[in-house]
Short mmCIF file of C-alpha atoms in Angstrom, two decimals:
data_model
loop_
_atom_site.label_atom_id
_atom_site.label_comp_id
_atom_site.label_asym_id
_atom_site.label_seq_id
_atom_site.Cartn_x
_atom_site.Cartn_y
_atom_site.Cartn_z
CA UNK A 1159 0.00 0.00 0.00
CA UNK A 1160 1.71 3.14 -1.19
CA UNK A 1161 1.89 6.02 1.23
CA UNK A 1162 0.66 9.54 0.71
CA UNK A 1163 2.24 10.99 -2.42
CA UNK A 1164 2.90 14.62 -3.10
CA UNK A 1165 4.25 16.27 -6.19
CA UNK A 1166 6.23 18.09 -7.07
CA UNK A 1167 8.66 17.67 -4.19
CA UNK A 1168 10.23 21.04 -4.98
CA UNK A 1169 8.63 23.93 -6.80
CA UNK A 1170 10.18 27.25 -7.73
CA UNK A 1171 7.97 30.10 -8.81
CA UNK A 1172 8.47 33.79 -9.49
CA UNK A 1173 6.32 36.35 -7.74
CA UNK A 1174 2.93 36.61 -9.40
CA UNK A 1175 2.91 33.09 -10.82
CA UNK A 1176 0.61 30.29 -9.78
CA UNK A 1177 1.62 27.25 -7.74
CA UNK A 1178 -0.29 23.97 -7.92
CA UNK A 1179 0.52 21.34 -5.34
CA UNK A 1180 -0.83 17.82 -5.69
CA UNK A 1181 -1.58 15.20 -3.08
CA UNK A 1182 -2.63 11.62 -3.68
CA UNK A 1183 -3.97 10.09 -0.45
CA UNK A 1184 -3.39 6.54 0.64
CA UNK A 1185 -5.69 4.00 -0.95
CA UNK A 1186 -9.02 3.94 0.81
CA UNK A 1187 -8.53 7.28 2.55
CA UNK A 1188 -11.23 9.83 1.89
CA UNK A 1189 -10.01 12.55 4.26
CA UNK A 1190 -7.27 14.94 3.19
CA UNK A 1191 -5.59 17.68 5.20
CA UNK A 1192 -3.17 20.37 4.08
CA UNK A 1193 -0.60 21.98 6.36
CA UNK A 1194 2.02 24.63 5.94
CA UNK A 1195 5.35 24.62 7.72
CA UNK A 1196 7.94 27.37 7.94
CA UNK A 1197 11.56 26.50 8.86
CA UNK A 1198 11.98 25.64 12.53
CA UNK A 1199 8.26 26.00 13.12
CA UNK A 1200 5.36 23.63 13.66
CA UNK A 1201 2.68 22.54 11.25
CA UNK A 1202 -0.08 25.05 10.65
CA UNK A 1203 -3.41 23.60 9.64
CA UNK A 1204 -4.82 25.04 6.45
CA UNK A 1205 -7.75 22.99 5.17
CA UNK A 1206 -9.55 19.68 5.63
CA UNK A 1207 -11.38 18.08 2.72
CA UNK A 1208 -13.36 14.99 2.01
CA UNK A 1209 -14.17 13.85 -1.48
CA UNK A 1210 -15.66 16.86 -3.36
CA UNK A 1211 -16.27 18.77 -0.11
CA UNK A 1212 -14.36 21.32 1.94
CA UNK A 1213 -15.04 20.49 5.58
CA UNK A 1214 -12.89 23.06 7.35
CA UNK A 1215 -10.90 25.83 5.70
CA UNK A 1216 -10.40 27.94 8.79
CA UNK A 1217 -6.63 27.92 8.38
CA UNK A 1218 -6.56 28.96 4.78
CA UNK A 1219 -5.90 32.57 3.76
CA UNK A 1220 -9.05 34.11 2.31
CA UNK A 1221 -7.35 35.31 -0.83
CA UNK A 1222 -5.17 33.59 -3.44
CA UNK A 1223 -5.42 30.13 -1.80
CA UNK A 1224 -7.86 27.41 -2.78
CA UNK A 1225 -8.10 23.66 -2.38
CA UNK A 1226 -10.08 20.90 -3.94
CA UNK A 1227 -10.41 17.14 -3.66
CA UNK A 1228 -12.32 15.95 -6.72
CA UNK A 1229 -14.13 12.67 -7.02
CA UNK A 1230 -11.36 11.40 -9.25
CA UNK A 1231 -7.74 12.37 -8.99
CA UNK A 1232 -5.52 14.00 -6.40
CA UNK A 1233 -6.25 16.84 -4.04
CA UNK A 1234 -4.92 20.16 -5.30
CA UNK A 1235 -3.74 23.13 -3.27
CA UNK A 1236 -3.59 26.14 -5.52
CA UNK A 1237 -1.85 29.39 -4.72
CA UNK A 1238 -2.43 32.23 -7.14
CA UNK A 1239 -0.13 35.22 -7.60
CA UNK A 1240 2.46 33.85 -5.23
CA UNK A 1241 4.47 36.17 -3.01
CA UNK A 1242 7.76 35.53 -1.24
CA UNK A 1243 5.94 34.95 2.01
CA UNK A 1244 4.32 31.87 0.49
CA UNK A 1245 7.70 30.11 0.51
CA UNK A 1246 7.31 27.16 2.85
CA UNK A 1247 6.92 23.41 2.99
CA UNK A 1248 3.37 22.26 2.33
CA UNK A 1249 2.38 18.90 3.73
CA UNK A 1250 -0.62 16.83 2.89
CA UNK A 1251 -1.99 14.13 5.16
CA UNK A 1252 -4.70 11.58 4.58
CA UNK A 1253 -6.84 9.60 6.96
CA UNK A 1254 -9.42 6.84 6.72
CA UNK A 1255 -11.34 8.02 9.76
CA UNK A 1256 -10.74 11.65 10.81
CA UNK A 1257 -8.25 10.50 13.41
CA UNK A 1258 -4.82 9.19 12.55
CA UNK A 1259 -3.26 11.23 9.77
CA UNK A 1260 -0.56 9.87 7.52
CA UNK A 1261 1.68 12.49 6.01
CA UNK A 1262 3.25 12.82 2.62
CA UNK A 1263 6.84 13.94 2.03
CA UNK A 1264 5.82 17.53 1.40
CA UNK A 1265 6.27 20.07 -1.38
CA UNK A 1266 8.85 22.75 -0.80
CA UNK A 1267 7.78 25.94 -2.48
CA UNK A 1268 10.31 28.66 -3.14
CA UNK A 1269 9.11 31.98 -4.46
CA UNK A 1270 11.80 34.12 -6.05
CA UNK B 1089 -7.96 30.04 22.64
CA UNK B 1090 -7.35 26.33 22.60
CA UNK B 1091 -3.83 25.28 21.84
CA UNK B 1092 -1.40 22.44 21.85
CA UNK B 1093 2.13 23.35 22.83
CA UNK B 1094 5.48 21.99 23.79
CA UNK B 1095 7.34 22.86 26.96
CA UNK B 1096 10.86 22.66 25.53
CA UNK B 1097 12.02 23.60 22.05
CA UNK B 1098 15.25 21.56 22.20
CA UNK B 1099 16.48 18.51 24.01
CA UNK B 1100 19.97 17.03 23.86
CA UNK B 1101 20.67 13.57 25.27
CA UNK B 1102 23.50 11.10 25.28
CA UNK B 1103 23.13 7.97 23.20
CA UNK B 1104 21.71 5.20 25.36
CA UNK B 1105 19.98 7.54 27.79
CA UNK B 1106 16.22 7.85 28.06
CA UNK B 1107 14.49 10.89 26.58
CA UNK B 1108 11.33 12.58 27.79
CA UNK B 1109 9.49 15.06 25.59
CA UNK B 1110 6.59 16.99 27.07
CA UNK B 1111 3.46 18.50 25.64
CA UNK B 1112 0.64 20.56 27.16
CA UNK B 1113 -2.84 20.87 25.77
CA UNK B 1114 -5.65 23.17 26.79
CA UNK B 1115 -8.75 21.65 25.22
CA UNK B 1116 -10.21 19.56 28.01
CA UNK B 1117 -12.52 17.88 25.50
CA UNK B 1118 -9.57 16.40 23.61
CA UNK B 1119 -9.88 12.66 23.48
CA UNK B 1120 -7.23 11.45 21.06
CA UNK B 1121 -3.58 12.38 20.83
CA UNK B 1122 -0.78 11.41 18.48
CA UNK B 1123 2.97 11.81 18.62
CA UNK B 1124 4.76 12.37 15.34
CA UNK B 1125 8.44 12.33 14.47
CA UNK B 1126 9.76 14.55 11.71
CA UNK B 1127 13.24 14.03 10.36
CA UNK B 1128 14.96 16.75 8.41
CA UNK B 1129 13.49 17.17 4.94
CA UNK B 1130 10.72 14.64 5.50
CA UNK B 1131 7.08 14.61 6.45
CA UNK B 1132 5.89 13.78 9.97
CA UNK B 1133 5.76 10.10 10.76
CA UNK B 1134 3.25 8.54 13.15
CA UNK B 1135 4.90 7.14 16.27
CA UNK B 1136 2.23 6.33 18.81
CA UNK B 1137 -1.22 7.42 19.85
CA UNK B 1138 -3.31 7.41 22.99
CA UNK B 1139 -6.96 7.93 23.78
CA UNK B 1140 -8.22 9.85 26.76
CA UNK B 1141 -9.54 6.71 28.45
CA UNK B 1142 -5.95 5.56 28.91
CA UNK B 1143 -3.11 6.89 31.06
CA UNK B 1144 -0.28 5.05 29.40
CA UNK B 1145 0.49 3.27 26.19
CA UNK B 1146 3.67 1.49 25.21
CA UNK B 1147 5.23 0.79 21.88
CA UNK B 1148 8.63 -0.38 20.84
CA UNK B 1149 11.05 1.73 22.93
CA UNK B 1150 8.42 4.48 23.23
CA UNK B 1151 5.86 5.15 25.92
CA UNK B 1152 3.23 7.86 25.96
CA UNK B 1153 1.80 9.08 29.25
CA UNK B 1154 -1.37 11.11 29.51
CA UNK B 1155 -2.29 13.14 32.57
CA UNK B 1156 -5.77 14.49 32.01
CA UNK B 1157 -5.84 16.30 35.34
CA UNK B 1158 -3.14 18.73 34.29
CA UNK B 1159 -3.67 18.28 30.56
CA UNK B 1160 -0.16 17.04 29.95
CA UNK B 1161 1.25 14.50 27.56
CA UNK B 1162 4.73 13.04 27.45
CA UNK B 1163 6.70 10.84 25.11
CA UNK B 1164 9.40 8.67 26.61
CA UNK B 1165 12.04 7.12 24.39
CA UNK B 1166 14.11 4.37 25.96
CA UNK B 1167 17.78 3.86 25.11
CA UNK B 1168 17.82 6.81 22.72
CA UNK B 1169 19.72 6.20 19.49
CA UNK B 1170 21.21 8.60 16.93
CA UNK B 1171 18.38 7.66 14.57
CA UNK B 1172 15.95 9.16 17.07
CA UNK B 1173 17.30 12.64 16.34
CA UNK B 1174 14.36 14.57 14.89
CA UNK B 1175 11.62 17.03 15.79
CA UNK B 1176 8.79 15.52 17.76
CA UNK B 1177 5.26 16.92 17.64
CA UNK B 1178 2.25 16.11 19.68
CA UNK B 1179 -1.09 16.53 17.97
CA UNK B 1180 -4.54 16.83 19.40
CA UNK B 1181 -6.75 15.52 16.66
CA UNK B 1182 -10.03 17.19 17.62
CA UNK B 1183 -8.76 20.57 16.50
CA UNK B 1184 -5.95 19.31 14.23
CA UNK B 1185 -3.48 21.47 16.09
CA UNK B 1186 0.22 20.83 16.37
CA UNK B 1187 2.73 22.40 18.69
CA UNK B 1188 5.99 23.90 17.46
CA UNK B 1189 7.74 20.67 18.29
CA UNK B 1190 10.78 19.65 20.30
CA UNK B 1191 14.06 19.05 18.51
CA UNK B 1192 15.76 16.00 19.97
CA UNK B 1193 19.50 15.71 19.37
CA UNK B 1194 21.28 12.51 20.34
CA UNK B 1195 24.99 12.80 21.06
CA UNK B 1196 27.13 9.75 20.35
#
């Protein structure tokens, strides 16, 4: 059973461009969570999704950020018009039951 | 507001010693906790969990203790090894909140 997969592992964007981060949950997991992590800091919750539904987006910035988890395919975290402050590691986790979360390797976004 | 936090940001131990990492939580309704280990450049990895109806749970070389009275959680690592060097997070799953973590460094 493959673990949570994220791609790309590293992403470089210039200010103003769009960043699309993908997360494929573990097989059988219908709950997906996105977190952001700055260097030497903890994980900051962004959004929790189930298939085709956003359950909790209380940690997501109101502008430029969006997330989806379609019926088919991976979950996508989209950041429009990126700024330098968006540079961080973005982790996705999946769960079968809203409890134990299994994390992917993360996408490291660098905005130049 | 409710929060999950760590008492110590760093911990340095000698190889072979036991390590204790502490965590405080403030949501008295929390009923499920998880400890994660994050090595440099990697995602957090599940170590051990505990439910609020338990005081203690043991795994391989790790033990988690839960004190609901003072809302405190600890992770004990026996015979710490260099491979244990990482940042350790406790997570309270009701609110999906993580503390800043404790960086454990094991000296050979």
